[in-house]
Amino acid sequence: MWLYFFVVYFCGIWAFSSSRKHLLITLLSLEFVVLVLYFSMFFYLCSFNYSLFFVVYFLVFSVCEGSLGLSILVSMIRSHGNDYFQSYSVLQC
């Protein structure tokens, strides 16, 4: 079971590191990694009968991370018209 989570986690990391064209694909692969971490923590804490409050805190922070990513995506689309990384420069005001 843990090998499955390990392989899926590294597939998500590979997808995150290889997608450099669109911001939306990068955000989706990052959410996939967070979801795999959530399930692995949930199964780990349930298997040893620990409290699940940490999982709830992790879920709250992952939702905040997702909403911040979507707000950056909407801001980028409104200012540049697309979500390509090539059209966005940090040096522009």
PDB file of C-alpha atoms in Angstrom:
ATOM      1  CA  MET A   1       0.000   0.000   0.000  1.00  0.00           C
ATOM      2  CA  TRP A   2       2.789   2.425   0.864  1.00  0.00           C
ATOM      3  CA  LEU A   3       4.606   1.612  -2.353  1.00  0.00           C
ATOM      4  CA  TYR A   4       1.490   2.645  -4.262  1.00  0.00           C
ATOM      5  CA  PHE A   5       1.417   6.038  -2.503  1.00  0.00           C
ATOM      6  CA  PHE A   6       5.141   6.447  -3.101  1.00  0.00           C
ATOM      7  CA  VAL A   7       4.841   5.764  -6.842  1.00  0.00           C
ATOM      8  CA  VAL A   8       1.772   7.973  -7.271  1.00  0.00           C
ATOM      9  CA  TYR A   9       3.465  10.777  -5.305  1.00  0.00           C
ATOM     10  CA  PHE A  10       6.530  10.708  -7.539  1.00  0.00           C
ATOM     11  CA  CYS A  11       4.345  10.583 -10.653  1.00  0.00           C
ATOM     12  CA  GLY A  12       2.700  13.769  -9.409  1.00  0.00           C
ATOM     13  CA  ILE A  13       6.082  15.373  -8.709  1.00  0.00           C
ATOM     14  CA  TRP A  14       7.238  14.395 -12.199  1.00  0.00           C
ATOM     15  CA  ALA A  15       4.089  15.897 -13.748  1.00  0.00           C
ATOM     16  CA  PHE A  16       4.592  19.068 -11.707  1.00  0.00           C
ATOM     17  CA  SER A  17       8.210  19.468 -12.739  1.00  0.00           C
ATOM     18  CA  SER A  18       7.638  18.644 -16.414  1.00  0.00           C
ATOM     19  CA  SER A  19       4.662  20.949 -17.048  1.00  0.00           C
ATOM     20  CA  ARG A  20       6.129  24.364 -17.723  1.00  0.00           C
ATOM     21  CA  LYS A  21       3.783  25.649 -20.412  1.00  0.00           C
ATOM     22  CA  HIS A  22       0.456  26.393 -18.691  1.00  0.00           C
ATOM     23  CA  LEU A  23      -0.156  27.566 -15.155  1.00  0.00           C
ATOM     24  CA  LEU A  24      -3.421  25.611 -14.898  1.00  0.00           C
ATOM     25  CA  ILE A  25      -1.713  22.268 -15.581  1.00  0.00           C
ATOM     26  CA  THR A  26       0.947  23.109 -12.996  1.00  0.00           C
ATOM     27  CA  LEU A  27      -1.700  23.932 -10.397  1.00  0.00           C
ATOM     28  CA  LEU A  28      -3.619  20.722 -11.140  1.00  0.00           C
ATOM     29  CA  SER A  29      -0.517  18.577 -10.744  1.00  0.00           C
ATOM     30  CA  LEU A  30       0.309  20.374  -7.488  1.00  0.00           C
ATOM     31  CA  GLU A  31      -3.195  19.645  -6.191  1.00  0.00           C
ATOM     32  CA  PHE A  32      -2.729  16.007  -7.206  1.00  0.00           C
ATOM     33  CA  VAL A  33       0.428  15.817  -5.078  1.00  0.00           C
ATOM     34  CA  VAL A  34      -1.403  17.412  -2.148  1.00  0.00           C
ATOM     35  CA  LEU A  35      -4.264  14.931  -2.521  1.00  0.00           C
ATOM     36  CA  VAL A  36      -1.863  11.970  -2.496  1.00  0.00           C
ATOM     37  CA  LEU A  37      -0.189  13.354   0.631  1.00  0.00           C
ATOM     38  CA  TYR A  38      -3.603  13.784   2.234  1.00  0.00           C
ATOM     39  CA  PHE A  39      -4.619  10.174   1.561  1.00  0.00           C
ATOM     40  CA  SER A  40      -1.278   8.807   2.722  1.00  0.00           C
ATOM     41  CA  MET A  41      -1.489  10.763   5.994  1.00  0.00           C
ATOM     42  CA  PHE A  42      -5.086   9.667   6.471  1.00  0.00           C
ATOM     43  CA  PHE A  43      -4.263   5.976   6.015  1.00  0.00           C
ATOM     44  CA  TYR A  44      -1.163   6.261   8.196  1.00  0.00           C
ATOM     45  CA  LEU A  45      -3.044   7.924  11.055  1.00  0.00           C
ATOM     46  CA  CYS A  46      -5.983   5.523  10.774  1.00  0.00           C
ATOM     47  CA  SER A  47      -3.740   2.462  10.782  1.00  0.00           C
ATOM     48  CA  PHE A  48      -2.177   3.453  14.120  1.00  0.00           C
ATOM     49  CA  ASN A  49      -5.423   4.842  15.612  1.00  0.00           C
ATOM     50  CA  TYR A  50      -4.109   8.385  15.967  1.00  0.00           C
ATOM     51  CA  SER A  51      -6.236  11.512  16.066  1.00  0.00           C
ATOM     52  CA  LEU A  52      -7.254  12.924  12.703  1.00  0.00           C
ATOM     53  CA  PHE A  53      -7.054  16.612  13.654  1.00  0.00           C
ATOM     54  CA  PHE A  54      -3.771  17.008  11.810  1.00  0.00           C
ATOM     55  CA  VAL A  55      -5.435  15.759   8.628  1.00  0.00           C
ATOM     56  CA  VAL A  56      -8.126  18.427   8.983  1.00  0.00           C
ATOM     57  CA  TYR A  57      -5.466  21.132   9.427  1.00  0.00           C
ATOM     58  CA  PHE A  58      -3.602  19.838   6.394  1.00  0.00           C
ATOM     59  CA  LEU A  59      -6.820  19.890   4.366  1.00  0.00           C
ATOM     60  CA  VAL A  60      -7.520  23.495   5.420  1.00  0.00           C
ATOM     61  CA  PHE A  61      -4.045  24.615   4.355  1.00  0.00           C
ATOM     62  CA  SER A  62      -4.301  22.753   1.057  1.00  0.00           C
ATOM     63  CA  VAL A  63      -7.621  24.464   0.297  1.00  0.00           C
ATOM     64  CA  CYS A  64      -6.001  27.831   1.062  1.00  0.00           C
ATOM     65  CA  GLU A  65      -3.141  26.923  -1.266  1.00  0.00           C
ATOM     66  CA  GLY A  66      -5.581  26.003  -4.012  1.00  0.00           C
ATOM     67  CA  SER A  67      -7.558  29.221  -3.668  1.00  0.00           C
ATOM     68  CA  LEU A  68      -4.371  31.307  -3.781  1.00  0.00           C
ATOM     69  CA  GLY A  69      -3.276  29.474  -6.917  1.00  0.00           C
ATOM     70  CA  LEU A  70      -6.621  30.081  -8.593  1.00  0.00           C
ATOM     71  CA  SER A  71      -6.539  33.765  -7.671  1.00  0.00           C
ATOM     72  CA  ILE A  72      -3.079  34.062  -9.243  1.00  0.00           C
ATOM     73  CA  LEU A  73      -4.413  32.270 -12.335  1.00  0.00           C
ATOM     74  CA  VAL A  74      -7.400  34.629 -12.645  1.00  0.00           C
ATOM     75  CA  SER A  75      -5.175  37.667 -12.126  1.00  0.00           C
ATOM     76  CA  MET A  76      -2.750  36.439 -14.774  1.00  0.00           C
ATOM     77  CA  ILE A  77      -5.517  35.741 -17.298  1.00  0.00           C
ATOM     78  CA  ARG A  78      -7.071  39.160 -16.720  1.00  0.00           C
ATOM     79  CA  SER A  79      -3.783  41.002 -17.147  1.00  0.00           C
ATOM     80  CA  HIS A  80      -2.182  38.964 -19.967  1.00  0.00           C
ATOM     81  CA  GLY A  81      -5.097  37.153 -21.613  1.00  0.00           C
ATOM     82  CA  ASN A  82      -3.671  33.626 -21.259  1.00  0.00           C
ATOM     83  CA  ASP A  83      -1.911  31.360 -18.784  1.00  0.00           C
ATOM     84  CA  TYR A  84       1.301  30.716 -20.708  1.00  0.00           C
ATOM     85  CA  PHE A  85       4.471  31.058 -18.688  1.00  0.00           C
ATOM     86  CA  GLN A  86       6.266  32.512 -21.708  1.00  0.00           C
ATOM     87  CA  SER A  87       4.009  35.587 -21.861  1.00  0.00           C
ATOM     88  CA  TYR A  88       4.494  36.415 -18.190  1.00  0.00           C
ATOM     89  CA  SER A  89       7.594  38.247 -17.056  1.00  0.00           C
ATOM     90  CA  VAL A  90       8.471  39.154 -13.488  1.00  0.00           C
ATOM     91  CA  LEU A  91      10.277  42.294 -14.645  1.00  0.00           C
ATOM     92  CA  GLN A  92       7.091  43.918 -15.986  1.00  0.00           C
ATOM     93  CA  CYS A  93       4.979  46.115 -13.737  1.00  0.00           C
TER      94      CYS A  93
END
